[in-house]
Amino acid sequence: MKKFFLSVLCLGLIVTSCKKNDDDPVIEEEIENPEEETPVTVDIEVQNFFWQTLNLWYFWQSDVPDLADDRFDTQTAYEEYLTENDDPVALLENKLLFSEDRFTFYSDDYTELVNNSAGVSKSNGLQFGLGRISDSDEVFGFVEYIVKNSDASTKDIKRGDLFVAVDGQTLYSNRENPEDNNLDLLFSDNDTYTLNMAEIVDGGISASAKKVTLTKSEGLEEDPIHVNTVITSGDKKIGYLMYNQFVSGTEDELNAVFADFVSQGVNDLVLDLRYNLGGRGSTAAVLASLIKGTNTSDLLFKTIYNAKIQAQLESSFTDNFFVSTTGTNDDNSNAPLNTLNLNRVYIIATEGSASASELVMVGLAPYMNVVHIGGTTVGKNQGSLLFVDDPENGNVYSPENVDNINPNVQWGLQPIISRVENSAGFSDYIDGLVPDIELSEDVTNLGVLGNADEPLFARAIQEINGVSGKSNFDVLIPANVVSSSKLHDPRNAVLLLNNSVPSTKIPLAEKK
């Protein structure tokens, strides 16, 4: 769809002579002569894709005046509106998104969003947090973990290492005006940068002479199952799993981890989601079922859509139950789940935990005792879906229908389309889930993930054994994360809903 308009400029002059007789003076008069300019083409295909998608699917559609069904009387009025808003991004951000929306995002290349949800990105493999040095504007970084088979995994850098500068420039973020910062030194398009490392000296963070150069590579795929192990503590067999993203296609691997837990007689589980910002809701259902059990009549969570969508969906599309197999999505084998059938679980979650991570915690809560250790989570009780310009399928992305995508519009839009609530109707956690046992990571002692003496895992073990008070968990320099390699990109904090909504039965808006 394109809209054309003509721009008319008065450039021509016509000179006429008027006289009563030969002696009268000649009077010259300028008369405007319209001269047509070459027509200017305004491409409105992207704007049309944004508006059509949000008008139908957006959770806050009724709260955005420009998305109202009666906003335009005719197709001409609609196209004129899109033409006037010739910058698609400005239209989206200034007129089509709800003011309270924190998590809708987009890309001019939809494949970036597809890859991101699959754990594939351009990265050097360094996952880090950023905090402030005391009460100053200066910022330091601390290594949370290193992605396997990445450039960082081949360098002299590990969990717990600190840095204070990039390419010799000290990192800062203005406390009074957070937008005044140079953190893009870490997040820019530059493939290679050098970290200026730091160390703890007399209880403070000081620059050292060490430097580490890292290079990003395309297509780095992170295994979300970062650590899994079983330890014996007293008479307890404790399983530990650090899971860093809910990636569809990893359900068989999760099932194999739990098969090992079952074979070793695990009777307590510590699930570490401290760096997990979310992912696929169907994967969250598998993980929750591996913990609690496989009664498929038990409701895990319910999705609430806008009024237009909700009215057209049966409960089979809104109610999400516990499951008994790994399913068949993304080549899973549909294998029976090796569930632990627990009535209590210990979950490590922090300000780096969101969305599907919170959903597992909230979804399990009506059925078992969920002991939350760490910090207050992000607070994302909303679900999203990836959309592309494919009107035949309601603009819902499907890998089977990529040939239907408009070749002129390769944008991807991932808006919030639903709110989620658990089987008890609880969904009020937009301010985050508050821990039962508060304990921040200590940058002076981050420990080794999966080791029994890593502070947050150790605190969970203490709670399992019922010996609280016998260990010291004083935090010398709390992480107090202001950002991180994951939090910096809003695409990471997602709850991706299943592509099972009957999109072809729900038409996009048609104008008169």
XYZ file of C-alpha atoms in Angstrom:
512
model
C 0.000 0.000 0.000
C 1.435 3.349 -1.005
C 0.082 6.861 -0.860
C 1.042 9.531 -3.374
C 0.665 13.291 -3.181
C 1.552 16.198 -5.478
C 3.494 19.231 -4.379
C 2.649 22.369 -6.400
C 5.129 25.260 -6.530
C 4.397 28.698 -8.085
C 7.464 29.301 -10.190
C 6.297 30.590 -13.597
C 5.947 34.183 -14.763
C 3.648 35.421 -17.547
C 4.244 38.949 -18.880
C 1.325 40.793 -20.546
C 1.131 44.235 -22.213
C -1.848 46.521 -21.779
C -2.182 49.945 -23.399
C -4.827 52.532 -24.316
C -2.698 53.987 -27.075
C 0.796 53.885 -28.320
C 1.915 56.581 -25.862
C 0.689 54.811 -22.686
C 3.362 53.117 -20.643
C 3.598 49.354 -20.783
C 2.597 47.717 -17.506
C 4.101 44.334 -16.721
C 2.159 42.119 -14.316
C 3.395 38.946 -12.643
C 0.904 36.138 -12.705
C 1.476 32.858 -10.895
C 1.631 29.894 -13.212
C 1.336 26.493 -11.505
C 4.042 24.146 -12.566
C 3.765 20.527 -11.550
C 6.570 18.972 -9.566
C 7.484 15.309 -9.803
C 5.095 13.351 -7.542
C 6.546 12.355 -4.160
C 5.866 8.825 -3.026
C 5.250 8.119 0.667
C 5.526 4.443 1.509
C 3.021 3.580 4.251
C 3.299 -0.210 4.237
C 5.174 -0.354 7.559
C 2.772 2.087 9.218
C -0.129 0.009 7.939
C 1.435 -3.172 9.353
C 1.915 -1.544 12.772
C -1.596 -0.108 12.957
C -3.397 -3.222 11.707
C -1.531 -5.467 14.134
C -2.021 -3.280 17.182
C -5.650 -2.465 16.385
C -6.466 -6.151 16.595
C -4.008 -7.655 19.060
C -2.635 -4.975 21.395
C -3.598 -5.548 25.039
C -4.220 -1.816 25.544
C -5.986 -1.258 22.196
C -9.009 0.323 23.878
C -6.777 2.752 25.811
C -5.046 4.210 22.733
C -7.300 6.721 20.905
C -5.546 6.323 17.557
C -6.184 2.559 17.636
C -9.944 2.894 18.108
C -12.070 0.940 15.651
C -13.968 4.108 14.741
C -10.880 6.313 14.473
C -11.255 6.597 10.670
C -14.470 6.856 8.674
C -13.003 5.837 5.347
C -10.006 4.119 3.821
C -8.936 7.492 2.415
C -8.875 9.073 5.886
C -6.902 6.103 7.176
C -4.295 6.349 4.410
C -4.003 10.105 4.863
C -3.255 9.538 8.552
C -0.532 7.005 7.735
C 0.893 9.343 5.096
C 1.073 12.247 7.550
C 2.967 9.991 9.959
C 5.711 9.149 7.502
C 8.169 7.933 10.174
C 6.962 4.445 11.219
C 8.942 4.383 14.467
C 7.713 7.818 15.535
C 4.145 6.755 14.756
C 4.559 3.606 16.820
C 6.234 5.148 19.841
C 4.353 8.452 19.987
C 0.823 7.540 18.919
C 0.201 3.793 18.992
C 1.800 2.516 22.206
C 0.202 2.851 25.640
C 2.092 5.025 28.117
C 2.428 2.212 30.671
C 3.806 -0.288 28.163
C 7.388 -1.209 29.171
C 7.936 -4.286 27.087
C 6.738 -3.923 23.480
C 9.648 -3.910 21.033
C 10.352 -4.166 17.325
C 13.055 -4.592 14.703
C 13.337 -3.729 11.027
C 14.526 -7.326 10.543
C 12.108 -9.860 12.047
C 14.758 -12.611 11.937
C 16.637 -10.817 14.734
C 13.631 -11.387 17.002
C 13.293 -15.000 15.882
C 16.957 -15.666 16.644
C 16.806 -13.856 19.974
C 13.967 -16.072 21.201
C 16.036 -19.111 20.205
C 19.037 -17.940 22.220
C 21.021 -16.997 19.114
C 22.711 -13.595 18.939
C 25.764 -11.627 17.918
C 27.832 -11.778 21.086
C 31.275 -12.253 22.574
C 29.792 -14.525 25.240
C 30.328 -12.194 28.196
C 27.317 -11.893 30.472
C 27.787 -9.162 33.032
C 26.073 -6.912 35.533
C 26.678 -3.213 36.051
C 26.631 -1.420 39.391
C 27.645 1.924 40.875
C 30.879 2.517 42.736
C 29.645 3.760 46.128
C 27.463 6.861 45.634
C 29.377 8.186 42.633
C 28.468 8.355 38.946
C 31.186 5.819 38.152
C 30.036 2.369 37.082
C 31.768 -0.989 37.385
C 31.031 -4.265 35.676
C 31.177 -7.754 37.133
C 31.170 -10.990 35.174
C 28.080 -13.098 35.894
C 29.008 -15.997 33.640
C 30.668 -16.878 30.350
C 28.748 -18.505 27.509
C 30.292 -21.785 26.434
C 32.085 -21.913 23.055
C 32.264 -18.124 22.827
C 35.182 -15.750 22.320
C 35.095 -14.902 26.043
C 35.430 -18.592 26.900
C 38.878 -18.559 25.230
C 40.132 -15.480 27.112
C 41.507 -14.873 30.600
C 38.207 -13.781 32.100
C 35.786 -15.582 34.400
C 32.821 -15.187 36.740
C 33.560 -12.676 39.468
C 36.084 -10.629 37.486
C 35.569 -6.845 37.585
C 36.080 -4.050 35.057
C 35.734 -0.264 35.242
C 36.490 1.005 31.728
C 36.141 0.121 28.056
C 38.893 1.048 25.608
C 40.387 3.239 28.315
C 37.193 5.223 28.958
C 35.878 5.038 32.519
C 32.270 3.873 32.649
C 29.751 6.263 34.164
C 26.036 6.931 34.514
C 24.800 10.252 35.877
C 22.781 9.614 39.024
C 20.629 12.707 38.468
C 20.177 12.111 34.748
C 20.607 8.392 33.922
C 20.335 9.110 30.198
C 23.722 10.827 30.513
C 26.026 7.792 30.396
C 28.579 6.055 28.219
C 27.380 2.492 28.699
C 26.945 2.155 24.943
C 30.683 1.479 24.902
C 29.582 -2.035 25.849
C 26.485 -2.232 23.658
C 27.435 -0.452 20.434
C 27.865 -2.027 17.011
C 31.630 -2.237 17.513
C 32.548 -5.905 17.234
C 35.700 -5.622 19.340
C 36.430 -3.758 22.567
C 38.981 -3.969 25.365
C 37.955 -4.146 29.012
C 40.099 -2.398 31.592
C 39.898 -4.746 34.537
C 39.678 -3.965 38.252
C 40.142 -5.625 41.629
C 39.073 -5.286 45.231
C 41.559 -3.199 47.224
C 40.895 -2.305 50.884
C 37.219 -3.007 50.473
C 36.855 -0.861 47.369
C 37.013 -1.298 43.593
C 40.205 -0.078 41.937
C 41.467 -0.273 38.369
C 44.213 -2.773 37.626
C 46.721 -3.029 34.793
C 45.024 -6.071 33.280
C 43.188 -5.752 29.947
C 40.977 -8.249 28.129
C 39.999 -7.845 24.477
C 36.767 -9.481 23.321
C 35.227 -9.872 19.863
C 31.584 -10.525 19.016
C 30.600 -13.189 16.520
C 27.364 -13.778 14.641
C 25.143 -16.718 15.457
C 26.395 -17.507 18.958
C 23.945 -20.011 20.420
C 23.763 -20.198 24.198
C 22.809 -23.424 25.940
C 20.208 -22.242 28.471
C 20.983 -25.204 30.754
C 24.075 -23.576 32.222
C 24.704 -25.811 35.247
C 23.049 -28.929 36.608
C 24.363 -30.999 39.468
C 23.384 -33.084 42.487
C 24.942 -32.666 45.915
C 24.532 -34.562 49.166
C 24.072 -32.469 52.301
C 23.401 -34.453 55.435
C 20.641 -36.857 54.551
C 19.437 -34.686 51.681
C 19.923 -35.235 47.980
C 19.683 -31.776 46.469
C 19.342 -31.142 42.758
C 20.568 -27.822 41.373
C 19.640 -26.394 37.966
C 20.641 -23.016 36.564
C 18.396 -22.315 33.590
C 19.034 -19.021 31.784
C 16.348 -18.767 29.086
C 13.098 -20.565 28.289
C 13.977 -21.722 24.783
C 11.570 -23.867 22.803
C 13.357 -27.022 21.712
C 15.235 -27.524 24.994
C 12.441 -29.485 26.668
C 14.021 -32.869 25.883
C 17.298 -31.689 27.428
C 15.466 -30.453 30.531
C 13.746 -33.827 30.776
C 17.132 -35.558 30.638
C 18.387 -33.407 33.526
C 15.378 -34.372 35.621
C 15.816 -38.039 34.674
C 19.258 -37.779 36.278
C 17.741 -36.084 39.329
C 15.200 -38.904 39.674
C 17.819 -41.633 39.240
C 19.996 -40.076 41.953
C 17.099 -39.871 44.390
C 16.795 -36.070 44.528
C 14.234 -35.003 47.110
C 14.882 -31.245 47.128
C 15.408 -28.906 44.189
C 17.109 -25.532 43.884
C 16.070 -23.871 40.614
C 18.361 -20.956 39.780
C 16.661 -18.322 37.594
C 18.708 -15.325 38.745
C 19.787 -14.421 35.183
C 16.688 -15.683 33.361
C 14.569 -12.904 31.870
C 12.018 -15.230 30.278
C 11.152 -16.899 27.005
C 8.599 -19.386 25.755
C 5.506 -20.021 27.896
C 5.169 -23.620 26.693
C 8.701 -24.325 27.916
C 7.793 -22.828 31.283
C 4.873 -25.279 31.452
C 7.232 -28.217 30.889
C 9.645 -27.038 33.588
C 6.828 -26.444 36.078
C 5.470 -29.939 35.362
C 8.899 -31.507 35.841
C 8.896 -29.977 39.318
C 5.294 -30.435 40.471
C 3.805 -33.283 38.507
C 1.959 -34.081 35.309
C -1.727 -33.778 36.189
C -2.950 -32.226 32.959
C -6.224 -31.082 34.551
C -4.369 -28.676 36.851
C -4.342 -25.106 35.536
C -0.894 -23.479 35.424
C -1.874 -20.046 34.108
C -4.540 -18.219 32.140
C -4.046 -15.566 29.468
C -6.337 -12.517 29.375
C -6.492 -10.663 26.029
C -8.113 -7.422 24.927
C -11.903 -7.484 24.631
C -11.939 -8.059 20.857
C -9.656 -11.085 21.002
C -11.035 -12.481 24.257
C -14.543 -12.572 22.846
C -13.441 -14.800 19.980
C -11.367 -17.326 21.930
C -12.540 -20.462 23.678
C -10.969 -21.490 26.975
C -8.766 -24.011 25.154
C -6.824 -21.033 23.813
C -6.617 -19.102 27.089
C -6.144 -21.831 29.718
C -2.670 -23.345 30.030
C -2.372 -26.560 32.005
C 0.455 -28.620 33.384
C 1.715 -31.106 30.802
C 2.815 -34.741 30.767
C 5.300 -34.783 27.866
C 8.010 -32.642 26.325
C 5.733 -31.916 23.366
C 6.688 -31.801 19.715
C 7.641 -28.142 19.266
C 11.010 -27.555 17.591
C 11.840 -31.247 17.230
C 11.077 -32.312 20.802
C 10.335 -36.029 21.043
C 7.051 -35.859 22.999
C 8.676 -37.993 25.693
C 6.953 -38.604 29.060
C 8.224 -36.228 31.729
C 10.566 -37.397 34.482
C 8.821 -35.382 37.152
C 10.070 -35.036 40.727
C 6.517 -34.643 42.140
C 7.684 -32.171 44.768
C 5.565 -30.222 47.238
C 8.274 -27.602 47.822
C 10.864 -25.911 45.632
C 13.604 -23.359 46.292
C 13.939 -20.757 43.543
C 16.788 -18.264 43.274
C 15.450 -15.151 41.546
C 16.686 -11.567 41.448
C 16.322 -8.271 39.592
C 17.570 -10.275 36.600
C 14.529 -12.603 36.646
C 11.381 -11.808 34.681
C 8.429 -12.975 32.667
C 8.478 -16.759 32.146
C 10.674 -17.102 35.254
C 8.099 -15.235 37.309
C 5.354 -17.271 35.646
C 6.883 -20.536 36.906
C 7.038 -19.127 40.433
C 3.509 -17.730 40.366
C 2.079 -20.757 38.549
C 3.495 -23.231 41.066
C 2.486 -21.216 44.149
C -1.133 -22.509 44.453
C 0.102 -26.106 44.432
C 3.283 -26.086 46.498
C 5.553 -24.069 48.779
C 7.757 -21.848 46.612
C 10.670 -20.485 48.643
C 12.058 -17.428 46.852
C 15.695 -16.590 47.644
C 17.495 -13.528 46.253
C 15.932 -10.186 45.324
C 12.789 -8.582 43.963
C 12.142 -9.646 40.391
C 11.399 -7.406 37.377
C 7.608 -7.672 37.507
C 6.360 -8.698 34.060
C 2.934 -10.310 34.109
C 2.322 -9.874 30.398
C 2.666 -12.035 27.317
C 3.698 -11.174 23.785
C 3.788 -12.692 20.328
C 5.884 -12.008 17.243
C 4.054 -10.411 14.317
C 5.123 -9.893 10.711
C 3.363 -8.415 7.673
C 1.328 -11.501 6.760
C -2.368 -10.475 6.680
C -3.477 -13.928 5.523
C -2.440 -15.298 8.933
C -3.508 -12.325 11.046
C 0.124 -11.098 10.927
C 1.118 -13.830 13.396
C 4.624 -15.102 12.654
C 4.966 -18.766 11.802
C 8.115 -20.385 10.390
C 5.892 -22.379 8.045
C 4.503 -19.195 6.485
C 7.612 -17.085 5.893
C 6.956 -17.124 2.150
C 3.744 -15.193 2.839
C 5.544 -12.266 4.490
C 5.365 -9.036 2.511
C 8.794 -8.768 0.835
C 8.612 -4.975 1.150
C 8.118 -5.119 4.929
C 10.568 -7.281 6.822
C 9.834 -5.672 10.173
C 9.012 -7.688 13.261
C 6.729 -6.323 15.982
C 6.447 -8.012 19.366
C 3.753 -6.177 21.334
C 2.163 -7.032 24.647
C -1.072 -8.837 23.811
C -2.112 -10.382 27.120
C -1.925 -10.427 30.890
C -1.330 -13.694 32.736
C -2.744 -14.940 36.015
C -2.331 -18.178 37.951
C -5.022 -20.701 38.868
C -5.907 -18.640 41.956
C -6.456 -15.541 39.823
C -3.286 -13.810 41.039
C -1.566 -11.486 38.572
C -0.656 -8.429 40.642
C 3.131 -8.475 40.500
C 4.005 -5.581 38.212
C 6.299 -4.302 40.984
C 8.074 -7.655 41.107
C 7.974 -10.714 43.349
C 9.487 -10.000 46.765
C 11.823 -12.713 48.113
C 11.072 -14.781 51.205
C 14.804 -14.716 51.941
C 16.556 -11.578 50.719
C 20.189 -11.980 49.774
C 22.088 -9.938 47.205
C 25.013 -11.205 45.192
C 28.311 -9.986 46.688
C 30.799 -8.817 44.049
C 33.635 -9.638 46.459
C 32.444 -13.259 46.614
C 30.319 -14.293 43.659
C 31.457 -17.895 43.995
C 31.277 -20.683 41.440
C 27.811 -21.433 40.083
C 26.645 -24.876 41.186
C 29.170 -25.185 44.017
C 27.675 -25.718 47.454
C 29.542 -22.694 48.829
C 28.245 -20.209 46.224
C 26.384 -17.817 48.560
C 22.829 -17.968 47.172
C 22.961 -21.734 46.653
C 24.516 -22.115 50.096
C 21.661 -20.106 51.617
C 19.151 -22.423 49.920
C 20.995 -25.478 51.249
C 20.907 -23.963 54.725
C 17.147 -23.497 54.438
C 16.684 -27.071 53.196
C 18.656 -28.453 56.129
C 16.898 -26.201 58.640
C 20.115 -24.889 60.155
C 19.632 -21.137 59.594
C 21.939 -18.889 61.560
C 24.969 -21.177 61.435
C 26.524 -19.573 58.339
C 27.552 -15.987 57.686
C 25.971 -14.400 54.627
C 27.096 -10.814 55.170
C 27.391 -8.958 51.849
C 30.399 -6.642 51.658
C 29.703 -5.026 48.264
C 26.180 -5.802 47.022
C 25.749 -6.036 43.266
C 22.889 -3.468 43.204
C 22.513 -3.982 39.466
C 21.630 -0.839 37.496
C 21.815 -2.694 34.193
C 23.307 -5.818 32.661
C 24.172 -7.392 29.345
C 20.660 -8.886 29.357
C 18.611 -6.123 30.984
C 19.971 -3.557 28.526
C 18.030 -5.250 25.722
C 14.247 -5.318 26.380
C 13.900 -8.194 23.901
C 15.241 -10.507 26.608
C 12.416 -9.870 29.087
C 9.656 -11.785 27.346
C 6.891 -14.262 27.871
C 6.338 -15.667 24.404
C 2.887 -17.137 24.024
C 2.200 -20.147 21.872
C 1.400 -19.554 18.207
C -1.800 -21.533 18.720
C -4.338 -18.701 18.588
C -6.655 -19.173 15.602
C -5.228 -16.157 13.777
C -6.718 -16.976 10.389
C -10.193 -16.805 11.918
C -9.653 -13.316 13.344
C -9.558 -10.817 10.471
C -7.578 -7.599 10.495
C -9.544 -4.364 10.363
C -11.175 -3.335 7.113
C -11.975 0.287 6.293
C -14.910 1.561 4.291
